[in-house]
Amino acid sequence: MFKRIALSLALVSAADAVYVALTRPLVGVDSLGVGALVLLATVESLAFVPAFAVASLSEILGRRRVAAIAAAAAAGLLLLLPPRDLPTVLVGGALYSFSTATLYNLAVAGTLEDREEALRRYALAGFSMSLGWGIGSSAAWPLYYTVGPLGAAASVLALVASAAALGAWGGGRDDLDAIEAMKHPFRTLGFLLPVAAAGSALHTVGMSAYGVDLDRALSFLLASETQGRMLYGLFRGGLPVLLEAALRLRGSKLVERFGGARLLLASIWLSALLYSLLPLMPAHAMVAAWFAVVAAFTLYDVALYALVAERLDGLEGAAVGALSLASSAGNLAVAAFEGWLAVKAVYALVAVGLAAAATAPVFAETRRVAGERLFAATLLAEREVEAVEPAAGASAIHG
């Protein structure tokens, strides 16, 4: 069954890569402007709310039905490309985002069901996602220039195939209440939800701005918009995916060596530093820096899900859905900064502020755990002393 899950994630990732590689330049540069791109990112985030509800209900309704709903929503991409007007773009983006988020939630939940193998399986699943992203982003613009907007239909077909792979796995349960299924992950994941919200906002702000800058940098370096677009997807995913795939395969070893919390904090602050410096870089350095951005995000994702896997005790679909919901809530912060992101100083402050917001819950949890361990150690020492004193007294009496 895991092979089906890995295939499903690869197809979802490839479809999402085509979507991102095409929509960011087409909507943000060619037609409706950066403001429309920010609104599109906002509705994409809002679509995670119903995706969370549906992922939670998958434990009750069964994954086959939920996967079928997600496959039908994938047709929203056909409304979005080519961009005609803002309302149509937003509706299409919301439907497509709901489809990819739902399928992603279902598939990732499947990788986390076996707690002992969760970290290794998520690393392998991440590897398949990396390959899918690399293929999708590299093929997006050549496909678009060859067959036009209808090339986007390939993404829709990929999502339908992903849903079909998941549809063969898992039925529903009659012993669960829908509301309880939705509440459960908020009790188990705790501090990870605000971390996911702030961390996702950081990466959304950084990658949205960088997506537009990367398109302009490649067009400038090649002195041709067409050639720049042909290489846009390759640099966005095709080449960096090699680094990402290697990091994901070593993800479990990195977590074991450095610890999930330390790896998470390091990746967050590395991302904040990169996003703050990118607008100041010349075109060639900006293109090269994308590899570091991809590496930082990969480490963030691996560390976050390693910490999630430690805390799961069932209802994986609802847990992954809640994590995605928290991420989408953080992404909505992008809308508040809309036009201000063009101001480099404000952009850098936003990146650093979001990194600090993601760091605070981790420090608080680390301090809480350290306090509990100290209390447990002190209590154990006191009990050992209490056990030794009567024994010493008895020895003295007999002596």
mmCIF file of C-alpha atoms in Angstrom:
data_model
loop_
_atom_site.group_PDB
_atom_site.id
_atom_site.type_symbol
_atom_site.label_atom_id
_atom_site.label_comp_id
_atom_site.label_asym_id
_atom_site.label_seq_id
_atom_site.Cartn_x
_atom_site.Cartn_y
_atom_site.Cartn_z
ATOM 1 C CA MET A 1 0.000 0.000 0.000
ATOM 2 C CA PHE A 2 2.879 2.378 0.713
ATOM 3 C CA LYS A 3 3.880 2.245 -2.954
ATOM 4 C CA ARG A 4 0.429 3.574 -3.869
ATOM 5 C CA ILE A 5 0.792 6.364 -1.320
ATOM 6 C CA ALA A 6 4.229 7.323 -2.661
ATOM 7 C CA LEU A 7 2.876 7.331 -6.225
ATOM 8 C CA SER A 8 -0.059 9.482 -5.164
ATOM 9 C CA LEU A 9 2.241 12.018 -3.485
ATOM 10 C CA ALA A 10 4.508 12.150 -6.539
ATOM 11 C CA LEU A 11 1.507 12.897 -8.777
ATOM 12 C CA VAL A 12 0.131 15.546 -6.407
ATOM 13 C CA SER A 13 3.534 17.197 -6.182
ATOM 14 C CA ALA A 14 4.005 17.176 -9.965
ATOM 15 C CA ALA A 15 0.568 18.708 -10.498
ATOM 16 C CA ASP A 16 1.185 21.356 -7.843
ATOM 17 C CA ALA A 17 4.576 22.192 -9.373
ATOM 18 C CA VAL A 18 2.973 22.810 -12.769
ATOM 19 C CA TYR A 19 0.395 25.032 -11.084
ATOM 20 C CA VAL A 20 2.961 27.095 -9.157
ATOM 21 C CA ALA A 21 5.408 27.400 -12.061
ATOM 22 C CA LEU A 22 2.671 28.697 -14.383
ATOM 23 C CA THR A 23 0.477 30.821 -12.136
ATOM 24 C CA ARG A 24 3.145 32.906 -10.409
ATOM 25 C CA PRO A 25 4.514 34.522 -13.590
ATOM 26 C CA LEU A 26 1.221 34.442 -15.560
ATOM 27 C CA VAL A 27 -0.871 35.995 -12.796
ATOM 28 C CA GLY A 28 1.732 38.045 -10.922
ATOM 29 C CA VAL A 29 3.784 39.372 -13.857
ATOM 30 C CA ASP A 30 1.863 39.112 -17.133
ATOM 31 C CA SER A 31 -1.770 39.815 -16.373
ATOM 32 C CA LEU A 32 -3.157 40.882 -12.996
ATOM 33 C CA GLY A 33 -0.128 42.013 -10.961
ATOM 34 C CA VAL A 34 1.454 41.153 -7.619
ATOM 35 C CA GLY A 35 -1.663 42.243 -5.703
ATOM 36 C CA ALA A 36 -3.734 39.619 -7.515
ATOM 37 C CA LEU A 37 -1.045 37.040 -6.784
ATOM 38 C CA VAL A 38 -1.314 37.851 -3.088
ATOM 39 C CA LEU A 39 -5.099 37.434 -3.238
ATOM 40 C CA LEU A 40 -4.644 34.137 -5.067
ATOM 41 C CA ALA A 41 -2.278 32.925 -2.328
ATOM 42 C CA THR A 42 -4.927 33.974 0.204
ATOM 43 C CA VAL A 43 -7.765 31.960 -1.350
ATOM 44 C CA GLU A 44 -5.383 29.033 -1.778
ATOM 45 C CA SER A 45 -4.868 29.179 1.979
ATOM 46 C CA LEU A 46 -8.591 29.500 2.715
ATOM 47 C CA ALA A 47 -9.182 26.314 0.736
ATOM 48 C CA PHE A 48 -7.305 24.428 3.458
ATOM 49 C CA VAL A 49 -10.247 24.972 5.825
ATOM 50 C CA PRO A 50 -12.640 22.659 3.937
ATOM 51 C CA ALA A 51 -9.666 20.403 3.154
ATOM 52 C CA PHE A 52 -9.114 19.956 6.908
ATOM 53 C CA ALA A 53 -12.789 19.162 7.464
ATOM 54 C CA VAL A 54 -12.810 16.636 4.649
ATOM 55 C CA ALA A 55 -9.546 15.049 5.833
ATOM 56 C CA SER A 56 -11.050 14.650 9.304
ATOM 57 C CA LEU A 57 -14.190 13.097 7.834
ATOM 58 C CA SER A 58 -12.059 10.664 5.829
ATOM 59 C CA GLU A 59 -11.740 8.642 9.023
ATOM 60 C CA ILE A 60 -15.533 8.292 8.989
ATOM 61 C CA LEU A 61 -16.566 8.418 5.328
ATOM 62 C CA GLY A 62 -13.595 6.472 4.027
ATOM 63 C CA ARG A 63 -10.740 7.670 1.867
ATOM 64 C CA ARG A 64 -12.302 6.486 -1.401
ATOM 65 C CA ARG A 65 -15.167 8.981 -1.199
ATOM 66 C CA VAL A 66 -12.943 11.827 -0.054
ATOM 67 C CA ALA A 67 -10.423 11.144 -2.846
ATOM 68 C CA ALA A 68 -13.267 11.239 -5.393
ATOM 69 C CA ILE A 69 -14.376 14.669 -4.118
ATOM 70 C CA ALA A 70 -10.813 15.960 -4.413
ATOM 71 C CA ALA A 71 -10.483 14.635 -7.966
ATOM 72 C CA ALA A 72 -13.625 16.498 -9.048
ATOM 73 C CA ALA A 73 -12.323 19.785 -7.587
ATOM 74 C CA ALA A 74 -9.114 19.517 -9.632
ATOM 75 C CA ALA A 75 -10.985 20.858 -12.663
ATOM 76 C CA GLY A 76 -10.711 24.314 -11.074
ATOM 77 C CA LEU A 77 -7.331 24.703 -12.780
ATOM 78 C CA LEU A 78 -9.096 24.907 -16.145
ATOM 79 C CA LEU A 79 -10.877 28.048 -14.901
ATOM 80 C CA LEU A 80 -7.621 29.678 -13.864
ATOM 81 C CA LEU A 81 -5.470 29.273 -16.979
ATOM 82 C CA PRO A 82 -5.188 31.411 -18.942
ATOM 83 C CA PRO A 83 -5.951 34.216 -16.442
ATOM 84 C CA ARG A 84 -9.015 36.101 -17.663
ATOM 85 C CA ASP A 85 -10.319 38.085 -14.705
ATOM 86 C CA LEU A 86 -9.685 38.162 -10.983
ATOM 87 C CA PRO A 87 -12.898 36.427 -9.763
ATOM 88 C CA THR A 88 -12.401 33.474 -12.124
ATOM 89 C CA VAL A 89 -8.749 33.175 -11.128
ATOM 90 C CA LEU A 90 -9.655 33.144 -7.437
ATOM 91 C CA VAL A 91 -12.413 30.530 -7.824
ATOM 92 C CA GLY A 92 -10.169 28.298 -9.914
ATOM 93 C CA GLY A 93 -7.282 28.652 -7.476
ATOM 94 C CA ALA A 94 -9.493 27.826 -4.484
ATOM 95 C CA LEU A 95 -10.887 24.668 -6.101
ATOM 96 C CA TYR A 96 -7.493 23.470 -7.255
ATOM 97 C CA SER A 97 -5.879 24.188 -3.887
ATOM 98 C CA PHE A 98 -8.654 22.270 -2.114
ATOM 99 C CA SER A 99 -8.009 19.308 -4.403
ATOM 100 C CA THR A 100 -4.242 19.188 -3.868
ATOM 101 C CA ALA A 101 -4.508 19.863 -0.117
ATOM 102 C CA THR A 102 -7.055 17.084 0.392
ATOM 103 C CA LEU A 103 -5.074 14.495 -1.560
ATOM 104 C CA TYR A 104 -1.871 15.544 0.201
ATOM 105 C CA ASN A 105 -3.513 15.224 3.626
ATOM 106 C CA LEU A 106 -4.828 11.748 2.836
ATOM 107 C CA ALA A 107 -1.520 10.485 1.475
ATOM 108 C CA VAL A 108 0.687 11.906 4.241
ATOM 109 C CA ALA A 109 -1.700 10.504 6.850
ATOM 110 C CA GLY A 110 -1.065 7.091 5.332
ATOM 111 C CA THR A 111 2.691 7.439 5.795
ATOM 112 C CA LEU A 112 2.277 8.253 9.506
ATOM 113 C CA GLU A 113 -0.020 5.374 10.483
ATOM 114 C CA ASP A 114 2.871 3.122 11.519
ATOM 115 C CA ARG A 115 4.568 5.168 14.261
ATOM 116 C CA GLU A 116 7.715 3.041 14.336
ATOM 117 C CA GLU A 117 8.238 3.456 10.597
ATOM 118 C CA ALA A 118 6.703 6.935 10.283
ATOM 119 C CA LEU A 119 9.942 8.909 9.976
ATOM 120 C CA ARG A 120 11.502 6.550 7.432
ATOM 121 C CA ARG A 121 8.300 6.309 5.401
ATOM 122 C CA TYR A 122 7.831 10.080 5.395
ATOM 123 C CA ALA A 123 11.413 10.476 4.166
ATOM 124 C CA LEU A 124 10.712 8.084 1.276
ATOM 125 C CA ALA A 125 7.384 9.782 0.589
ATOM 126 C CA GLY A 126 9.182 13.133 0.593
ATOM 127 C CA PHE A 127 11.660 11.731 -1.905
ATOM 128 C CA SER A 128 8.802 10.802 -4.244
ATOM 129 C CA MET A 129 7.327 14.288 -3.765
ATOM 130 C CA SER A 130 10.675 15.825 -4.673
ATOM 131 C CA LEU A 131 10.865 13.810 -7.875
ATOM 132 C CA GLY A 132 7.302 14.751 -8.756
ATOM 133 C CA TRP A 133 7.994 18.427 -8.101
ATOM 134 C CA GLY A 134 11.135 18.353 -10.232
ATOM 135 C CA ILE A 135 9.359 16.727 -13.173
ATOM 136 C CA GLY A 136 6.316 18.984 -12.926
ATOM 137 C CA SER A 137 8.191 22.264 -12.598
ATOM 138 C CA SER A 138 10.618 21.385 -15.399
ATOM 139 C CA ALA A 139 7.841 20.345 -17.787
ATOM 140 C CA ALA A 140 5.421 23.189 -16.988
ATOM 141 C CA TRP A 141 6.624 25.916 -19.352
ATOM 142 C CA PRO A 142 7.719 23.668 -22.251
ATOM 143 C CA LEU A 143 4.255 22.098 -22.054
ATOM 144 C CA TYR A 144 2.578 25.508 -21.901
ATOM 145 C CA TYR A 145 4.494 26.853 -24.890
ATOM 146 C CA THR A 146 3.821 23.664 -26.871
ATOM 147 C CA VAL A 147 0.077 23.164 -26.398
ATOM 148 C CA GLY A 148 -0.966 26.359 -24.652
ATOM 149 C CA PRO A 149 -3.270 26.583 -21.621
ATOM 150 C CA LEU A 150 -4.717 23.145 -22.398
ATOM 151 C CA GLY A 151 -1.412 21.758 -21.195
ATOM 152 C CA ALA A 152 -2.717 22.487 -17.715
ATOM 153 C CA ALA A 153 -5.101 19.573 -18.245
ATOM 154 C CA ALA A 154 -2.106 17.315 -17.589
ATOM 155 C CA SER A 155 -2.126 18.536 -13.987
ATOM 156 C CA VAL A 156 -5.818 17.739 -13.663
ATOM 157 C CA LEU A 157 -5.217 14.226 -14.995
ATOM 158 C CA ALA A 158 -2.317 13.796 -12.551
ATOM 159 C CA LEU A 159 -4.593 14.664 -9.625
ATOM 160 C CA VAL A 160 -7.281 12.279 -10.866
ATOM 161 C CA ALA A 161 -4.653 9.522 -11.063
ATOM 162 C CA SER A 162 -3.461 10.435 -7.559
ATOM 163 C CA ALA A 163 -7.016 10.138 -6.255
ATOM 164 C CA ALA A 164 -7.396 6.774 -7.985
ATOM 165 C CA ALA A 165 -4.251 5.484 -6.254
ATOM 166 C CA LEU A 166 -5.579 6.574 -2.866
ATOM 167 C CA GLY A 167 -9.083 5.324 -3.597
ATOM 168 C CA ALA A 168 -7.919 1.732 -3.329
ATOM 169 C CA TRP A 169 -6.867 2.288 0.275
ATOM 170 C CA GLY A 170 -9.006 2.519 3.373
ATOM 171 C CA GLY A 171 -12.665 2.481 4.263
ATOM 172 C CA GLY A 172 -14.625 4.412 6.860
ATOM 173 C CA ARG A 173 -15.231 3.793 10.562
ATOM 174 C CA ASP A 174 -18.587 3.799 12.308
ATOM 175 C CA ASP A 175 -17.268 4.357 15.838
ATOM 176 C CA LEU A 176 -16.124 7.966 15.359
ATOM 177 C CA ASP A 177 -17.871 11.278 15.878
ATOM 178 C CA ALA A 178 -17.091 13.950 13.276
ATOM 179 C CA ILE A 179 -16.657 16.773 15.806
ATOM 180 C CA GLU A 180 -14.419 14.689 18.051
ATOM 181 C CA ALA A 181 -12.324 13.681 15.040
ATOM 182 C CA MET A 182 -11.749 17.378 14.277
ATOM 183 C CA LYS A 183 -10.961 18.287 17.898
ATOM 184 C CA HIS A 184 -8.526 15.436 18.505
ATOM 185 C CA PRO A 185 -5.452 16.821 16.653
ATOM 186 C CA PHE A 186 -5.678 20.175 18.432
ATOM 187 C CA ARG A 187 -5.203 18.313 21.717
ATOM 188 C CA THR A 188 -2.347 16.095 20.526
ATOM 189 C CA LEU A 189 -0.266 18.449 18.370
ATOM 190 C CA GLY A 190 -0.253 21.364 20.808
ATOM 191 C CA PHE A 191 2.633 23.785 20.251
ATOM 192 C CA LEU A 192 3.314 22.488 16.724
ATOM 193 C CA LEU A 193 0.222 24.214 15.330
ATOM 194 C CA PRO A 194 1.423 27.808 15.975
ATOM 195 C CA VAL A 195 4.879 26.771 14.757
ATOM 196 C CA ALA A 196 3.343 25.493 11.518
ATOM 197 C CA ALA A 197 1.296 28.684 11.145
ATOM 198 C CA ALA A 198 4.249 31.055 11.534
ATOM 199 C CA GLY A 199 6.672 28.843 9.612
ATOM 200 C CA SER A 200 4.297 28.446 6.699
ATOM 201 C CA ALA A 201 3.653 32.194 6.613
ATOM 202 C CA LEU A 202 7.409 32.791 6.505
ATOM 203 C CA HIS A 203 7.883 30.471 3.536
ATOM 204 C CA THR A 204 4.788 31.753 1.724
ATOM 205 C CA VAL A 205 5.885 35.380 2.034
ATOM 206 C CA GLY A 206 9.434 34.523 0.988
ATOM 207 C CA MET A 207 8.635 32.175 -1.872
ATOM 208 C CA SER A 208 5.836 34.333 -3.306
ATOM 209 C CA ALA A 209 8.140 37.339 -3.518
ATOM 210 C CA TYR A 210 11.026 35.206 -4.706
ATOM 211 C CA GLY A 211 8.891 33.541 -7.398
ATOM 212 C CA VAL A 212 8.364 36.899 -9.107
ATOM 213 C CA ASP A 213 12.004 37.961 -8.620
ATOM 214 C CA LEU A 214 13.303 34.661 -10.016
ATOM 215 C CA ASP A 215 11.252 35.104 -13.182
ATOM 216 C CA ARG A 216 12.645 38.614 -13.681
ATOM 217 C CA ALA A 217 16.219 37.547 -12.894
ATOM 218 C CA LEU A 218 16.203 34.731 -15.459
ATOM 219 C CA SER A 219 14.653 36.963 -18.114
ATOM 220 C CA PHE A 220 17.341 39.579 -17.413
ATOM 221 C CA LEU A 221 20.234 37.108 -17.523
ATOM 222 C CA LEU A 222 19.062 35.472 -20.754
ATOM 223 C CA ALA A 223 17.811 38.725 -22.321
ATOM 224 C CA SER A 224 14.699 36.790 -23.359
ATOM 225 C CA GLU A 225 11.414 36.293 -21.528
ATOM 226 C CA THR A 226 10.646 33.095 -23.453
ATOM 227 C CA GLN A 227 14.001 31.475 -22.683
ATOM 228 C CA GLY A 228 13.763 32.699 -19.097
ATOM 229 C CA ARG A 229 10.349 31.085 -18.708
ATOM 230 C CA MET A 230 11.594 27.830 -20.224
ATOM 231 C CA LEU A 231 14.293 27.710 -17.527
ATOM 232 C CA TYR A 232 12.056 29.084 -14.760
ATOM 233 C CA GLY A 233 10.562 25.704 -13.926
ATOM 234 C CA LEU A 234 13.944 24.009 -14.208
ATOM 235 C CA PHE A 235 15.502 26.368 -11.655
ATOM 236 C CA ARG A 236 12.351 26.454 -9.529
ATOM 237 C CA GLY A 237 12.305 22.689 -9.087
ATOM 238 C CA GLY A 238 14.138 20.552 -11.636
ATOM 239 C CA LEU A 239 17.685 21.244 -10.435
ATOM 240 C CA PRO A 240 17.129 21.986 -6.729
ATOM 241 C CA VAL A 241 15.074 18.800 -6.454
ATOM 242 C CA LEU A 242 18.307 16.794 -6.581
ATOM 243 C CA LEU A 243 19.449 18.497 -3.387
ATOM 244 C CA GLU A 244 16.005 18.187 -1.826
ATOM 245 C CA ALA A 245 15.772 14.475 -2.618
ATOM 246 C CA ALA A 246 19.166 13.808 -1.025
ATOM 247 C CA LEU A 247 18.197 15.720 2.125
ATOM 248 C CA ARG A 248 14.894 13.890 2.419
ATOM 249 C CA LEU A 249 16.547 10.493 2.131
ATOM 250 C CA ARG A 250 18.865 11.473 4.996
ATOM 251 C CA GLY A 251 16.068 13.191 6.903
ATOM 252 C CA SER A 252 15.641 10.526 9.580
ATOM 253 C CA LYS A 253 19.397 10.439 10.278
ATOM 254 C CA LEU A 254 19.544 14.237 10.539
ATOM 255 C CA VAL A 255 16.675 14.221 13.030
ATOM 256 C CA GLU A 256 18.309 11.463 15.083
ATOM 257 C CA ARG A 257 21.635 13.318 15.140
ATOM 258 C CA PHE A 258 20.525 16.886 15.818
ATOM 259 C CA GLY A 259 17.018 16.430 17.222
ATOM 260 C CA GLY A 260 13.776 17.557 15.624
ATOM 261 C CA ALA A 261 13.479 20.809 17.585
ATOM 262 C CA ARG A 262 17.049 21.974 16.876
ATOM 263 C CA LEU A 263 16.755 21.127 13.192
ATOM 264 C CA LEU A 264 13.450 22.985 13.011
ATOM 265 C CA LEU A 265 14.843 26.143 14.621
ATOM 266 C CA ALA A 266 17.973 26.123 12.451
ATOM 267 C CA SER A 267 15.934 25.788 9.258
ATOM 268 C CA ILE A 268 13.540 28.584 10.248
ATOM 269 C CA TRP A 269 16.298 31.113 10.917
ATOM 270 C CA LEU A 270 18.275 30.098 7.849
ATOM 271 C CA SER A 271 15.138 30.721 5.780
ATOM 272 C CA ALA A 272 14.576 34.119 7.404
ATOM 273 C CA LEU A 273 18.166 35.123 6.624
ATOM 274 C CA LEU A 274 17.896 34.021 2.997
ATOM 275 C CA TYR A 275 14.533 35.689 2.395
ATOM 276 C CA SER A 276 15.837 38.928 3.916
ATOM 277 C CA LEU A 277 18.938 38.979 1.700
ATOM 278 C CA LEU A 278 17.406 37.804 -1.594
ATOM 279 C CA PRO A 279 15.963 41.197 -2.658
ATOM 280 C CA LEU A 280 19.435 42.729 -2.263
ATOM 281 C CA MET A 281 21.208 40.175 -4.463
ATOM 282 C CA PRO A 282 22.172 40.611 -8.114
ATOM 283 C CA ALA A 283 20.359 38.416 -10.632
ATOM 284 C CA HIS A 284 22.941 35.614 -10.878
ATOM 285 C CA ALA A 285 23.301 35.340 -7.090
ATOM 286 C CA MET A 286 19.528 35.273 -6.670
ATOM 287 C CA VAL A 287 19.234 32.309 -9.034
ATOM 288 C CA ALA A 288 22.010 30.440 -7.205
ATOM 289 C CA ALA A 289 20.530 31.212 -3.782
ATOM 290 C CA TRP A 290 17.382 29.297 -4.636
ATOM 291 C CA PHE A 291 19.251 26.055 -3.890
ATOM 292 C CA ALA A 292 19.835 27.220 -0.322
ATOM 293 C CA VAL A 293 16.171 28.238 -0.014
ATOM 294 C CA VAL A 294 15.062 24.757 -1.096
ATOM 295 C CA ALA A 295 17.474 23.112 1.353
ATOM 296 C CA ALA A 296 16.213 25.232 4.256
ATOM 297 C CA PHE A 297 12.571 24.501 3.474
ATOM 298 C CA THR A 298 13.269 20.765 3.144
ATOM 299 C CA LEU A 299 14.911 20.650 6.575
ATOM 300 C CA TYR A 300 11.961 22.587 8.023
ATOM 301 C CA ASP A 301 9.453 20.132 6.570
ATOM 302 C CA VAL A 302 11.394 17.031 7.681
ATOM 303 C CA ALA A 303 11.880 18.336 11.235
ATOM 304 C CA LEU A 304 8.252 19.452 11.606
ATOM 305 C CA TYR A 305 6.797 16.107 10.578
ATOM 306 C CA ALA A 306 9.309 14.233 12.731
ATOM 307 C CA LEU A 307 7.932 16.109 15.744
ATOM 308 C CA VAL A 308 4.372 15.444 14.559
ATOM 309 C CA ALA A 309 5.008 11.704 14.231
ATOM 310 C CA GLU A 310 6.195 11.570 17.862
ATOM 311 C CA ARG A 311 2.858 12.899 19.106
ATOM 312 C CA LEU A 312 0.330 10.984 16.989
ATOM 313 C CA ASP A 313 -1.940 8.428 18.632
ATOM 314 C CA GLY A 314 -4.418 7.725 15.858
ATOM 315 C CA LEU A 315 -6.642 9.798 13.525
ATOM 316 C CA GLU A 316 -3.697 10.639 11.277
ATOM 317 C CA GLY A 317 -5.919 12.168 8.600
ATOM 318 C CA ALA A 318 -7.353 14.690 11.040
ATOM 319 C CA ALA A 319 -3.878 15.448 12.428
ATOM 320 C CA VAL A 320 -2.340 16.166 9.030
ATOM 321 C CA GLY A 321 -5.420 18.189 8.108
ATOM 322 C CA ALA A 322 -5.079 20.281 11.269
ATOM 323 C CA LEU A 323 -1.424 20.921 10.515
ATOM 324 C CA SER A 324 -2.336 22.043 6.998
ATOM 325 C CA LEU A 325 -5.086 24.229 8.444
ATOM 326 C CA ALA A 326 -2.606 25.914 10.780
ATOM 327 C CA SER A 327 -0.257 26.446 7.851
ATOM 328 C CA SER A 328 -3.023 28.022 5.792
ATOM 329 C CA ALA A 329 -3.943 30.327 8.672
ATOM 330 C CA GLY A 330 -0.363 31.530 8.693
ATOM 331 C CA ASN A 331 -0.429 32.011 4.949
ATOM 332 C CA LEU A 332 -3.290 34.473 5.314
ATOM 333 C CA ALA A 333 -0.758 36.844 6.875
ATOM 334 C CA VAL A 334 0.501 37.421 3.353
ATOM 335 C CA ALA A 335 -2.642 39.383 2.516
ATOM 336 C CA ALA A 336 -1.987 41.870 5.320
ATOM 337 C CA PHE A 337 1.369 42.850 3.827
ATOM 338 C CA GLU A 338 0.288 42.893 0.149
ATOM 339 C CA GLY A 339 1.804 46.086 -1.283
ATOM 340 C CA TRP A 340 4.286 46.534 1.571
ATOM 341 C CA LEU A 341 6.333 43.525 0.485
ATOM 342 C CA ALA A 342 7.768 45.648 -2.313
ATOM 343 C CA VAL A 343 9.528 47.738 0.364
ATOM 344 C CA LYS A 344 12.743 45.823 1.094
ATOM 345 C CA ALA A 345 13.061 46.949 4.702
ATOM 346 C CA VAL A 346 9.471 45.951 5.500
ATOM 347 C CA TYR A 347 9.939 42.643 3.690
ATOM 348 C CA ALA A 348 13.019 41.830 5.801
ATOM 349 C CA LEU A 349 11.219 42.785 9.027
ATOM 350 C CA VAL A 350 8.290 40.543 8.103
ATOM 351 C CA ALA A 351 10.633 37.601 7.465
ATOM 352 C CA VAL A 352 12.461 38.056 10.779
ATOM 353 C CA GLY A 353 9.215 38.634 12.689
ATOM 354 C CA LEU A 354 7.628 35.447 11.354
ATOM 355 C CA ALA A 355 10.774 33.470 12.206
ATOM 356 C CA ALA A 356 10.606 34.803 15.764
ATOM 357 C CA ALA A 357 6.912 33.886 15.970
ATOM 358 C CA ALA A 358 7.726 30.330 14.871
ATOM 359 C CA THR A 359 10.595 30.081 17.345
ATOM 360 C CA ALA A 360 8.715 31.177 20.470
ATOM 361 C CA PRO A 361 6.451 28.080 20.812
ATOM 362 C CA VAL A 362 9.436 25.752 20.309
ATOM 363 C CA PHE A 363 11.403 27.457 23.093
ATOM 364 C CA ALA A 364 8.350 27.394 25.361
ATOM 365 C CA GLU A 365 7.838 23.670 24.760
ATOM 366 C CA THR A 366 11.545 22.934 25.237
ATOM 367 C CA ARG A 367 11.513 24.795 28.555
ATOM 368 C CA ARG A 368 8.355 22.975 29.667
ATOM 369 C CA VAL A 369 9.811 19.549 28.836
ATOM 370 C CA ALA A 370 13.096 20.419 30.575
ATOM 371 C CA GLY A 371 11.154 21.501 33.657
ATOM 372 C CA GLU A 372 9.162 18.258 33.699
ATOM 373 C CA ARG A 373 12.329 16.194 33.365
ATOM 374 C CA LEU A 374 14.008 18.138 36.181
ATOM 375 C CA PHE A 375 10.957 17.665 38.398
ATOM 376 C CA ALA A 376 10.837 13.932 37.605
ATOM 377 C CA ALA A 377 14.565 13.564 38.305
ATOM 378 C CA THR A 378 14.236 15.450 41.610
ATOM 379 C CA LEU A 379 11.251 13.343 42.650
ATOM 380 C CA LEU A 380 13.106 10.143 41.780
ATOM 381 C CA ALA A 381 16.155 11.259 43.784
ATOM 382 C CA GLU A 382 13.978 12.067 46.815
ATOM 383 C CA ARG A 383 12.342 8.638 46.656
ATOM 384 C CA GLU A 384 15.742 6.958 46.447
ATOM 385 C CA VAL A 385 16.895 8.903 49.518
ATOM 386 C CA GLU A 386 13.713 7.948 51.392
ATOM 387 C CA ALA A 387 14.275 4.308 50.473
ATOM 388 C CA VAL A 388 17.912 4.385 51.605
ATOM 389 C CA GLU A 389 17.294 6.075 55.003
ATOM 390 C CA PRO A 390 15.033 3.336 56.503
ATOM 391 C CA ALA A 391 17.469 0.706 55.278
ATOM 392 C CA ALA A 392 20.366 2.550 56.927
ATOM 393 C CA GLY A 393 18.389 2.859 60.161
ATOM 394 C CA ALA A 394 17.594 -0.836 60.195
ATOM 395 C CA SER A 395 21.262 -1.669 59.672
ATOM 396 C CA ALA A 396 22.235 0.534 62.605
ATOM 397 C CA ILE A 397 19.699 -1.179 64.896
ATOM 398 C CA HIS A 398 20.873 -4.665 63.969
ATOM 399 C CA GLY A 399 24.446 -3.567 64.284
#
